[in-house]
Coordinates of C-alpha atoms in Angstrom, one line a residue:
Chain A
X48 CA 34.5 -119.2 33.9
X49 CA 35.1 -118.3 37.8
X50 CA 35.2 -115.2 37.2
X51 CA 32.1 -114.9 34.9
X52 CA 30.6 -117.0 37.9
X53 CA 31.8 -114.5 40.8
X54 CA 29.3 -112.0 38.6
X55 CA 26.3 -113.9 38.1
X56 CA 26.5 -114.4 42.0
X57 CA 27.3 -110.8 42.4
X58 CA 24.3 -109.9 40.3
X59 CA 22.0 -111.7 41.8
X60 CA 23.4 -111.7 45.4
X61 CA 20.4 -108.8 46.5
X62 CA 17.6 -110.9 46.5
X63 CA 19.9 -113.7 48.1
X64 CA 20.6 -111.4 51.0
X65 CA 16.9 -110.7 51.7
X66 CA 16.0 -114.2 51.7
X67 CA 18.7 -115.0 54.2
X68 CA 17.3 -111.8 56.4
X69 CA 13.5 -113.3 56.2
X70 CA 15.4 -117.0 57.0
X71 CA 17.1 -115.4 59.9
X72 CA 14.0 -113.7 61.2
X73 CA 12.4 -116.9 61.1
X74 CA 14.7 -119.1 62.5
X75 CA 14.8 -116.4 65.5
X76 CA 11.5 -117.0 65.8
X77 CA 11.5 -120.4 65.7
X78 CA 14.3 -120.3 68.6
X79 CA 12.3 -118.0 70.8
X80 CA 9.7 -120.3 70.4
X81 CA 11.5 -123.1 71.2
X82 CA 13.0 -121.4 74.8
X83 CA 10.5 -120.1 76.1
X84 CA 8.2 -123.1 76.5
X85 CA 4.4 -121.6 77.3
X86 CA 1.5 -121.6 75.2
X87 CA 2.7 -118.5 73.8
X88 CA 6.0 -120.0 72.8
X89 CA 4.3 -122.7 71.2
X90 CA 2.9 -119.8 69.0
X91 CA 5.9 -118.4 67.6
X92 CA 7.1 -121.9 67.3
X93 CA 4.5 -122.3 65.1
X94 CA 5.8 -119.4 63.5
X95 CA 9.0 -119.5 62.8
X96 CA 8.6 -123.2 61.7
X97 CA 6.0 -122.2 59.2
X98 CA 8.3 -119.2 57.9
X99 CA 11.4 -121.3 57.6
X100 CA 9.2 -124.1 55.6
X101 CA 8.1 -120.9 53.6
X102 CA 11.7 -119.0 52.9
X103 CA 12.6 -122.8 51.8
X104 CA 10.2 -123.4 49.3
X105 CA 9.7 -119.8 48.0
X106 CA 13.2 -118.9 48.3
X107 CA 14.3 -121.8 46.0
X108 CA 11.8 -121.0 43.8
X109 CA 12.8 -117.8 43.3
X110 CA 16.3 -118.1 43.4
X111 CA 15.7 -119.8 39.5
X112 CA 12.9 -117.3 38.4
X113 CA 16.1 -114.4 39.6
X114 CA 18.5 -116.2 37.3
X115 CA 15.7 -115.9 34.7
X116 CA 15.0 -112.3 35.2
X117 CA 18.8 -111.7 34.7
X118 CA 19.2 -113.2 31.6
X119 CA 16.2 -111.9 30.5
X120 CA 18.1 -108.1 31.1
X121 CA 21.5 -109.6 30.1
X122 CA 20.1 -110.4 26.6
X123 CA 17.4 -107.6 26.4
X124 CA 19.2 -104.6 27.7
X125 CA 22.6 -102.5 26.7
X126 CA 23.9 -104.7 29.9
X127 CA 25.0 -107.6 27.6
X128 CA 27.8 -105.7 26.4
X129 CA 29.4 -106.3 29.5
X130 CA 29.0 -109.8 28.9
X131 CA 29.5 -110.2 25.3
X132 CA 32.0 -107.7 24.6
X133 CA 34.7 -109.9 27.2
X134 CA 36.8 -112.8 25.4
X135 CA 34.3 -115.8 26.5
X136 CA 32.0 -117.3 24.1
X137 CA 28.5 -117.8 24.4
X138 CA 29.2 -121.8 25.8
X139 CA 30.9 -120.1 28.9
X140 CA 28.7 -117.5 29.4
X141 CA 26.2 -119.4 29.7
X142 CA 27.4 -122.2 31.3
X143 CA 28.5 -119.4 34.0
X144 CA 25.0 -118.7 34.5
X145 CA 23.7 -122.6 34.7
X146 CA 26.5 -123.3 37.2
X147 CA 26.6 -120.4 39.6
X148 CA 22.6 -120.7 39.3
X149 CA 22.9 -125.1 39.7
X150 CA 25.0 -124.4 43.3
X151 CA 23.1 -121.4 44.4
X152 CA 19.6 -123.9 44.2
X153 CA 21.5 -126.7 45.5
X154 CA 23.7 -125.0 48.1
X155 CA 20.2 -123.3 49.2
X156 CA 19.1 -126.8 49.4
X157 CA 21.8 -127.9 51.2
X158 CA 21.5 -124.6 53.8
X159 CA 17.9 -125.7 54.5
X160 CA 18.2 -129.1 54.9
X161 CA 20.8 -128.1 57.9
X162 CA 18.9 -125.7 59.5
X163 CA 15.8 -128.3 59.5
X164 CA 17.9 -130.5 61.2
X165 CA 19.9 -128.4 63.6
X166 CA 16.5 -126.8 64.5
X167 CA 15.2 -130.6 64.9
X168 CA 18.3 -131.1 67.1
X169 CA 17.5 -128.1 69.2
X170 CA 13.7 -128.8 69.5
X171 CA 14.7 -132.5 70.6
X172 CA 17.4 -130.9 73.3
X173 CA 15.1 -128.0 74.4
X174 CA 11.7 -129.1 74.4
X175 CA 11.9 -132.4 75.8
X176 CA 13.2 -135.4 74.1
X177 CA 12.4 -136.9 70.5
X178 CA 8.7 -137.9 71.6
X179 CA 8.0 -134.6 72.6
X180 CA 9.4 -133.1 69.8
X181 CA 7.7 -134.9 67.3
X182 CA 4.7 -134.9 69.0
X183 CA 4.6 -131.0 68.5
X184 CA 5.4 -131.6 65.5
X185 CA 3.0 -134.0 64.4
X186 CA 0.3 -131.0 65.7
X187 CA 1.9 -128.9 63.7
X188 CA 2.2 -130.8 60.8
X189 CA -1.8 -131.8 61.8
X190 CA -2.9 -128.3 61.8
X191 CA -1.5 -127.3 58.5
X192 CA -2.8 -131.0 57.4
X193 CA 0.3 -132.5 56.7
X194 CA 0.9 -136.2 57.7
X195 CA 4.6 -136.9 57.7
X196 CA 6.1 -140.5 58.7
X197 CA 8.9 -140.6 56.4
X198 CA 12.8 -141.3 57.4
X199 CA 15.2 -138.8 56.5
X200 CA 16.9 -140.6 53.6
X201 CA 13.1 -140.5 52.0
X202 CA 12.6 -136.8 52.7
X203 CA 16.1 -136.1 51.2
X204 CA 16.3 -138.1 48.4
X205 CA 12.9 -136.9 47.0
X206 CA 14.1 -133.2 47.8
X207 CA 17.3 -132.7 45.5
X208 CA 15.4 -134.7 43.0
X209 CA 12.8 -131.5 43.3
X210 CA 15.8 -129.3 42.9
X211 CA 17.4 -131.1 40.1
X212 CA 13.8 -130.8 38.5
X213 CA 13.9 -127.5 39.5
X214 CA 16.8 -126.8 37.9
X215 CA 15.8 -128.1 34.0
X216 CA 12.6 -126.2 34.7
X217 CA 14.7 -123.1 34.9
X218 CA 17.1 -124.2 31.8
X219 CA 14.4 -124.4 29.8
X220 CA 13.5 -120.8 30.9
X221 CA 16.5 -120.1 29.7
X222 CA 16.3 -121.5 26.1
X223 CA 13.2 -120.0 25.8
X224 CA 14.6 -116.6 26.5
X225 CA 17.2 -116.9 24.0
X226 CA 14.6 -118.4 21.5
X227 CA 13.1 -114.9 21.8
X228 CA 16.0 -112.7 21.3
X229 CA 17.1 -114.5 18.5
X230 CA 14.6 -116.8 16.1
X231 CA 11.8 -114.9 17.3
X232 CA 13.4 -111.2 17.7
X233 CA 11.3 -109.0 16.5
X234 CA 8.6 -111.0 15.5
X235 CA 4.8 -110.1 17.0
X236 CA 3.8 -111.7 19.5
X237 CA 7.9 -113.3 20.0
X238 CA 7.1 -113.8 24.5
X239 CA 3.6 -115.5 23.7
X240 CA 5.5 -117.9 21.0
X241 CA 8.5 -118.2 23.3
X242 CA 6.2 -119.1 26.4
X243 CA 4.5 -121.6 24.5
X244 CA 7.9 -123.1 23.4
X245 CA 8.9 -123.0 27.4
X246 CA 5.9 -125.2 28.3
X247 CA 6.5 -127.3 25.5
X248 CA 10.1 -127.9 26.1
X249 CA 8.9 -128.4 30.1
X250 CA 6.3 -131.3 28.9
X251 CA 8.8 -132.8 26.6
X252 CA 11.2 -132.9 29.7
X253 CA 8.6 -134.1 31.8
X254 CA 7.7 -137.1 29.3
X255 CA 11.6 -138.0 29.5
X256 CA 11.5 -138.3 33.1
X257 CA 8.4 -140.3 33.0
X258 CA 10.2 -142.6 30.8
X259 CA 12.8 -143.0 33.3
X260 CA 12.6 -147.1 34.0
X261 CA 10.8 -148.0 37.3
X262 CA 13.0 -150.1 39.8
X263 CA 12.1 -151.4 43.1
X264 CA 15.1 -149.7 45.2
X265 CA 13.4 -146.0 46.3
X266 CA 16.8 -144.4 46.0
X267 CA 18.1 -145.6 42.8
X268 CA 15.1 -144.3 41.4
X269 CA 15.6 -140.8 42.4
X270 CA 19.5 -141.6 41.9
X271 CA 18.3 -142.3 38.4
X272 CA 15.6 -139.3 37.9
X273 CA 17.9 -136.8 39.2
X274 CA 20.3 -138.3 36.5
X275 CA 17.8 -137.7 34.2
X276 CA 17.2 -134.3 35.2
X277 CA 21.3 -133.4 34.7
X278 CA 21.1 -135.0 31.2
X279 CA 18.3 -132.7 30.1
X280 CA 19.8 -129.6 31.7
X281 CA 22.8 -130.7 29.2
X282 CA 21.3 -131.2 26.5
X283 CA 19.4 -128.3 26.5
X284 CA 22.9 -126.0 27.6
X285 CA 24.3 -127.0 24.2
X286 CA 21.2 -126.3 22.3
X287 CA 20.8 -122.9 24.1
X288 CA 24.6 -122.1 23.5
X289 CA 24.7 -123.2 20.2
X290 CA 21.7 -120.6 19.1
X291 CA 23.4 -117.7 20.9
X292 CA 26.8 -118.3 19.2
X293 CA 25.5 -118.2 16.1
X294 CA 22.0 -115.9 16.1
X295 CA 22.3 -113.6 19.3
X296 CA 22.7 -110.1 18.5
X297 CA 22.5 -107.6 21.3
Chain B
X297 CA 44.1 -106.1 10.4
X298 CA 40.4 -105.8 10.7
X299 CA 38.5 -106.3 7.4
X300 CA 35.1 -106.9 6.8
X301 CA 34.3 -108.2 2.9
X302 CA 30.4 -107.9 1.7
X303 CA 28.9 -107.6 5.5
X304 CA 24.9 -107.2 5.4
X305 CA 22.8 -107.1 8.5
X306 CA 19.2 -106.4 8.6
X307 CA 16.8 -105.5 11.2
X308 CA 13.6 -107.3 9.9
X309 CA 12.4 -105.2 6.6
X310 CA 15.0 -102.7 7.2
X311 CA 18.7 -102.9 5.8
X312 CA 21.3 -101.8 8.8
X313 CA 24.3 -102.3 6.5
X314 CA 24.3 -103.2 2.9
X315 CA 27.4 -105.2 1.4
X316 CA 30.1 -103.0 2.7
X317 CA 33.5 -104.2 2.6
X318 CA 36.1 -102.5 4.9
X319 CA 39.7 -102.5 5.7
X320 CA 41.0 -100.9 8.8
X321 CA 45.1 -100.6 8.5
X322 CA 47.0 -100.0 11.9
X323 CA 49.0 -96.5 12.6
X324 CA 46.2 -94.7 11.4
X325 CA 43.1 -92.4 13.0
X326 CA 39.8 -93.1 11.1
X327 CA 36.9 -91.1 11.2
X328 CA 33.8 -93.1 10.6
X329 CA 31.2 -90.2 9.8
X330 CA 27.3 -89.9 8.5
X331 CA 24.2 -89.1 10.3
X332 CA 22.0 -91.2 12.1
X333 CA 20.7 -94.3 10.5
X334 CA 23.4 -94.5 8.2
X335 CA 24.7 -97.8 9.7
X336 CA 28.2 -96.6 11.5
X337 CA 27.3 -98.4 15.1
X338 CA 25.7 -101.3 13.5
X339 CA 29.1 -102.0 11.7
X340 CA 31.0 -101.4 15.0
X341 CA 28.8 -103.5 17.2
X342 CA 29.2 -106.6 14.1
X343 CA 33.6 -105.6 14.2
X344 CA 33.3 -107.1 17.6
X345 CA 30.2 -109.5 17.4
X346 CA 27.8 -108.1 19.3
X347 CA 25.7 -108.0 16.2
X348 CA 25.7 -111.4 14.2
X349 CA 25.4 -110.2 9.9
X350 CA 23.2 -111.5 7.5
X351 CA 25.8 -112.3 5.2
X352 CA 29.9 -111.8 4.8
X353 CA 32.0 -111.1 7.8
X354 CA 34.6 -109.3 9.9
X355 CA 38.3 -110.8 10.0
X356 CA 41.0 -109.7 12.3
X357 CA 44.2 -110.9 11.4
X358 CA 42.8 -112.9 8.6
X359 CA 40.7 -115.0 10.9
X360 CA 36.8 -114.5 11.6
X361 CA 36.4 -112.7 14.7
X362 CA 35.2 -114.1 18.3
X363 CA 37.4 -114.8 21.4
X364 CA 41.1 -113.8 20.3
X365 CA 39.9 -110.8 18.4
X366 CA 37.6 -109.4 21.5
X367 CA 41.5 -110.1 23.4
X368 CA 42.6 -107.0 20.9
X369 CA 40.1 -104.9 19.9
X370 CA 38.2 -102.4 22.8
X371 CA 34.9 -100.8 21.7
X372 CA 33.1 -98.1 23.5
X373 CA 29.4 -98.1 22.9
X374 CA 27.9 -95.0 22.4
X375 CA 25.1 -96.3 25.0
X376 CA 25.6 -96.7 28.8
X377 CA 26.4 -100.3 29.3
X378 CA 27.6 -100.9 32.8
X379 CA 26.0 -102.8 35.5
X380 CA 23.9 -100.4 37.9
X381 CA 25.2 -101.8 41.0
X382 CA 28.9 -100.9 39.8
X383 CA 30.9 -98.1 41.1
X384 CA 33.8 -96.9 38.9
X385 CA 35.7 -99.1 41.1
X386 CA 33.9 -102.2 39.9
X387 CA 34.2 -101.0 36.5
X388 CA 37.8 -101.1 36.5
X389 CA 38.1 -104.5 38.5
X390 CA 36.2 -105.9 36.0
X391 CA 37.7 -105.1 33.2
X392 CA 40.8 -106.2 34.8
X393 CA 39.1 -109.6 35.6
X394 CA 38.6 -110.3 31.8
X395 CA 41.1 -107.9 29.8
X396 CA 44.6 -108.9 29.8
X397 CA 45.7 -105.5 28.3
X398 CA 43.6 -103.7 30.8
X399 CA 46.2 -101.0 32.9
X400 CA 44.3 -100.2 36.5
X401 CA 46.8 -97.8 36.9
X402 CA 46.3 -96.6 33.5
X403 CA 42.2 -96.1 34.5
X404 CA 42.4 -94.5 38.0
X405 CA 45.7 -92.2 36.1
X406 CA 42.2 -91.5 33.8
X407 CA 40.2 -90.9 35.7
X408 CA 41.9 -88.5 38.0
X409 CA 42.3 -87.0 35.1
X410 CA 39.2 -86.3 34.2
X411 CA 38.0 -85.3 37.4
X412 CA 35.8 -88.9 38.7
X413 CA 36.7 -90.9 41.3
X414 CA 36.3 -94.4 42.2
X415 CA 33.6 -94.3 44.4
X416 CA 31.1 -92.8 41.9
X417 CA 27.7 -95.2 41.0
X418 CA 27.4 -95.9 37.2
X419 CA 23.5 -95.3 37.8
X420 CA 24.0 -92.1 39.5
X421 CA 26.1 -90.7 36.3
X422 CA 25.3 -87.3 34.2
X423 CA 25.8 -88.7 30.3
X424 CA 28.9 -86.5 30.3
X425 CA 30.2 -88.6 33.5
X426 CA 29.7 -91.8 32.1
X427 CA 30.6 -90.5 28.8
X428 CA 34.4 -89.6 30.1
X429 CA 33.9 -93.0 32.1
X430 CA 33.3 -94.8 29.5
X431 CA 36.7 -93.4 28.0
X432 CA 38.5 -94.0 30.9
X433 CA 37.9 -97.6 30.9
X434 CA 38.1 -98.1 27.4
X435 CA 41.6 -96.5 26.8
X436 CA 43.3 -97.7 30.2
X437 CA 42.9 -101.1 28.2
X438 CA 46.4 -101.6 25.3
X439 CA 44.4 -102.8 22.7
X440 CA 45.5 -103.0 18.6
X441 CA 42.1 -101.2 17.8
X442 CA 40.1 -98.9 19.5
X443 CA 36.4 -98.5 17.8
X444 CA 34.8 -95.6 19.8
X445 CA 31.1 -94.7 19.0
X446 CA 30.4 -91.4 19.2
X447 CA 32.4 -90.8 22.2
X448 CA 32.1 -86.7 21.8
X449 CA 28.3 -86.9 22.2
X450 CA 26.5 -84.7 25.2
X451 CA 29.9 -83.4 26.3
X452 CA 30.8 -80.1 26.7
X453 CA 34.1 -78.3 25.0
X454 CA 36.3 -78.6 28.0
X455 CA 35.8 -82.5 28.3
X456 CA 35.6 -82.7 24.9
X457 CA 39.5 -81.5 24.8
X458 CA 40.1 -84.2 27.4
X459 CA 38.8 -86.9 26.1
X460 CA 40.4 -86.4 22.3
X461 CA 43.6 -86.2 24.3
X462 CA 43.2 -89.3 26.0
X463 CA 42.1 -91.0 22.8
X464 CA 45.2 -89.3 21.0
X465 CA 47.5 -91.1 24.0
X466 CA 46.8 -94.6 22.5
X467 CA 47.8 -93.7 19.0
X468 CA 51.2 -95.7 17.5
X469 CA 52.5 -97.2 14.8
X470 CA 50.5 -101.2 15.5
X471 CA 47.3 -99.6 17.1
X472 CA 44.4 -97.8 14.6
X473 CA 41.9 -95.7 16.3
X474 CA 37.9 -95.9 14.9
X475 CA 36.4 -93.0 15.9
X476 CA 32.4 -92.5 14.8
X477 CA 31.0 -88.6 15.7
X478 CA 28.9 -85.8 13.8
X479 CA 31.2 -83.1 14.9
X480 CA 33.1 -83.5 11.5
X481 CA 34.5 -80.4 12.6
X482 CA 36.1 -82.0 15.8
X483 CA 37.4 -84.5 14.1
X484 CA 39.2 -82.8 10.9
X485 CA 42.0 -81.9 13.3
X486 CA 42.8 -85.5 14.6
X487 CA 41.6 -87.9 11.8
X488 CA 44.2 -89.3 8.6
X489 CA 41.3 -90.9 7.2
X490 CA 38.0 -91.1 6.9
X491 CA 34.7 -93.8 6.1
X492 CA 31.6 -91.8 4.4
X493 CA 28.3 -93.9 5.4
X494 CA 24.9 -93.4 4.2
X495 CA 21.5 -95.0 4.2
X496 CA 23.7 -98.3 5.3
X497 CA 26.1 -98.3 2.1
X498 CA 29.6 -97.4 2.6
X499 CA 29.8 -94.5 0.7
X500 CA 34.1 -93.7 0.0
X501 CA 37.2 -94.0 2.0
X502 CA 39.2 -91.4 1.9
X503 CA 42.6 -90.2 3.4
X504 CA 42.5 -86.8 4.9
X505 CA 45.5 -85.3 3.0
X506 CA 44.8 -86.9 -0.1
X507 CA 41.5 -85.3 -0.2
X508 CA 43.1 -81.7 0.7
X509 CA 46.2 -82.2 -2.0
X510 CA 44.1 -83.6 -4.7
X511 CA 40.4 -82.1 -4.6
X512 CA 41.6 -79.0 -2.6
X513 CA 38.6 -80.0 0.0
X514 CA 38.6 -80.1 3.6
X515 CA 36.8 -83.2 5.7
X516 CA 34.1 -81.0 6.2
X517 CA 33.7 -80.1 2.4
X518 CA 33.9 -83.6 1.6
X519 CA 30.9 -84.0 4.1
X520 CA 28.9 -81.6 2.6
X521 CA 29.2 -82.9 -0.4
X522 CA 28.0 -86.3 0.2
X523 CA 25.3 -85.3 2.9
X524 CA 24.4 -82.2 1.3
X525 CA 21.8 -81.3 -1.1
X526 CA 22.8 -83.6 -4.2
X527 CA 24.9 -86.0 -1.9
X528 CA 21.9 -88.2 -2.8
X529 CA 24.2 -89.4 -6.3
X530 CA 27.0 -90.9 -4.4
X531 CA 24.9 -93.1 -3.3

């Protein structure tokens, strides 16, 4: 399974390298703006803060569309055989793919939580002391009209409940691939039908987190919804690996 | 060893393979031969499960294929199949990451041998280079079976002389060699039996000898006689 993982990286590690060149470009940026302390600073502040918010979102975003694209081509093209003809079943080989694709969204997660703060850390250091800070960062957050009075613990709770949403969304994907290289192969119109199916088994998983019981502690409900999220991405692993063991043909 | 007993797949409308049963016995070279269409890759690419049938199913060693028989049995597409981003390098690491019987010093002996070297791109390959890679990578691995899809395809006389002699290295008594091609010709030389397919039946199986004792035919003969004008009864 490791070593079926140390691919799935490898194959997708391009597009993880130019994220982390655009993240590096703005967090110079941000830096620069952070030193040099004139107007103009304050600019490419603005900047880099902007472009790090953006390489988050985007880059996480398209970290699980990647891992979609691949096993779109792993299914699709004469690739597979490099996959299927190896002594793993179809449980593992997808399960590689969920995993390695699970840590890369969440370690991504975890990469720009820590940059956001040691970048907050820096701003408080350089710029001034925590007033001052967040006072630039309240006109920041003003200018792009954002309003943000929240506590860590609520920023990051909330967050990996996104990525573990993010996740199912992208395990769904998946199922819907292998929907349309094996019930549907063929078949006219096999994407549209396969689309349709994705946002059908998206709303389904979005009613079963709706059903998730409301409770009055904030963090046990995104304890509980991010539980939620992991049972789904389960369930919907064995489903997916049950079709491909017994109707994939590449 | 391998057997497959009624196997059927189609492709929508369109029958691939029609209720052929099969046995492959080891310490013997088979030549799988008909033209194209007649369902000889199809049956290869179901041996080791990379096409699920419609009906029946391939055994090795009595049981239904899957993980333990992919541990035994090496096929070679006739199709490119390797990752872009791998050099013949990566090739052979993974192959050694996931094949037990894969020899890396067996592969780069190969590949010297047939004049690549490691650093070469899979995407950058002539169909003759990644033909003779392809080769390399499957026959550095000790496998019981070898099922090679038209492995002589594209290549030239010269690297067709080296790849039949790499291929000829892995047969013994325990190992039996699968080898699909047109060049019936090619084949006549190295091959102790050989599988007749056409318009996805399974047509005869016949032993090479047998064929010349008995019917006073050659391989060739035989083929012209099924594929041939009036081949059309055998079928």
């Amino acid at each position: 399974m490791l070593k079926l993982m140390k691919y799935e990286l490898r194959k997708t590690m391009f597009s993880k390298l130019v994220l982390l060149c655009i993240t590096g470009v703005a967090e110079i940026a941000y830096l620069v703006g952070v030193f040099l302390k004139t107007d103009k600073g304050d600019q490419i502040l603005a900047f880099g803060a902007i472009g790090l918010m953006m390489c988050m979102m985007i880059g996480i975003f398209y970290i699980g569309i990647d891992s979609l694209i691949s096993f779109h081509r792993d299914l699709n093209t004469k690739q597979s055989y490099m996959l299927f003809l190896t002594p793993k079943n179809s449980y593992q080989v997808l399960g590689a793919k969920i995993l390695e694709n699970g840590l890369s969204i969440f370690l991504a997660g975890v990469f720009f939580a820590v940059l956001i703060a040691v970048d907050a850390s820096i701003g408080i250091l350089y710029i001034g002391g925590v007033k001052e800070f967040l006072d630039l960062l309240n006109q920041l957050m003003i200018s792009i009209q954002i309003n943000i009075n929240l506590t860590p613990q609520q920023i990051l709770m909330p967050f990996f409940a996104v990525l573990a949403g993010w996740l199912m969304t992208v395990v769904s994907g998946d199922l819907a691939i292998v929907l349309s290289a094996t019930v549907f192969a063929g078949k006219k119109f096999s994407g549209l039908v396969s689309f349709l199916i994705f946002l059908l088994i998206d709303y389904i998983a979005s009613k079963v987190l709706n059903a998730v019981p409301v409770v009055r502690d904030l963090m046990v409900q995104y304890v509980m919804i991010i539980g939620a999220c992991f049972i789904m991405v389960i369930v919907m692993y064995f489903v997916t690996g049950w079709i491909m063991e017994r109707k994939l043909s590449v | 060893m391998l057997e497959c007993r009624e196997i059927t797949k189609n492709y929508g409308r369109k029958t691939a393979v029609d209720h052929v049963s099969l046995k492959i016995e080891p310490g013997r070279i088979y030549a799988m031969l008909g033209p194209n269409g007649s369902g000889k890759t199809t049956l290869m690419k179901m041996a080791v499960g990379l096409v699920k049938p419609n009906a029946g199913a391939f055994y090795y060693k009595g049981q239904p294929i899957g993980i333990e028989s992919r541990k035994e049995i090496a096929y070679m597409s006739t199709e490119p199949y390797f990752y872009a981003w791998m050099t013949a390098k990566d090739i052979g690491k993974y192959y050694e990451d996931f094949f037990e019987d894969f020899s890396m010093k067996r592969y780069r002996d190969l590949l010297a041998r047939m004049e690549l070297t490691e650093d070469l791109k899979a995407k950058s390959l002539s169909s003759g280079m990644m033909a003779k890679l392809k080769i390399a990578v499957t026959m550095a691995r000790d496998a019981k079976i070898y099922l090679l899809d038209e492995p002589l395809n594209g290549i030239d006389l010269l690297a067709r002389d080296q790849i039949i002699s790499s291929v000829l290295e892995a047969v013994s008594s325990d190992v039996a060699l699968v080898i699909s091609s047109h060049l019936v010709d090619e084949l006549e030389k190295i091959v102790d039996t050989a599988i007749f397919m056409k318009n996805s039946h399974l047509v005869e199986v016949c032993g090479a000898e047998e064929v010349r004792i008995q019917q006073g035919k050659s391989i060739v003969d035989k083929y012209r006689e099924i594929y041939g004008h009036g081949g059309e009864e055998l079928c």
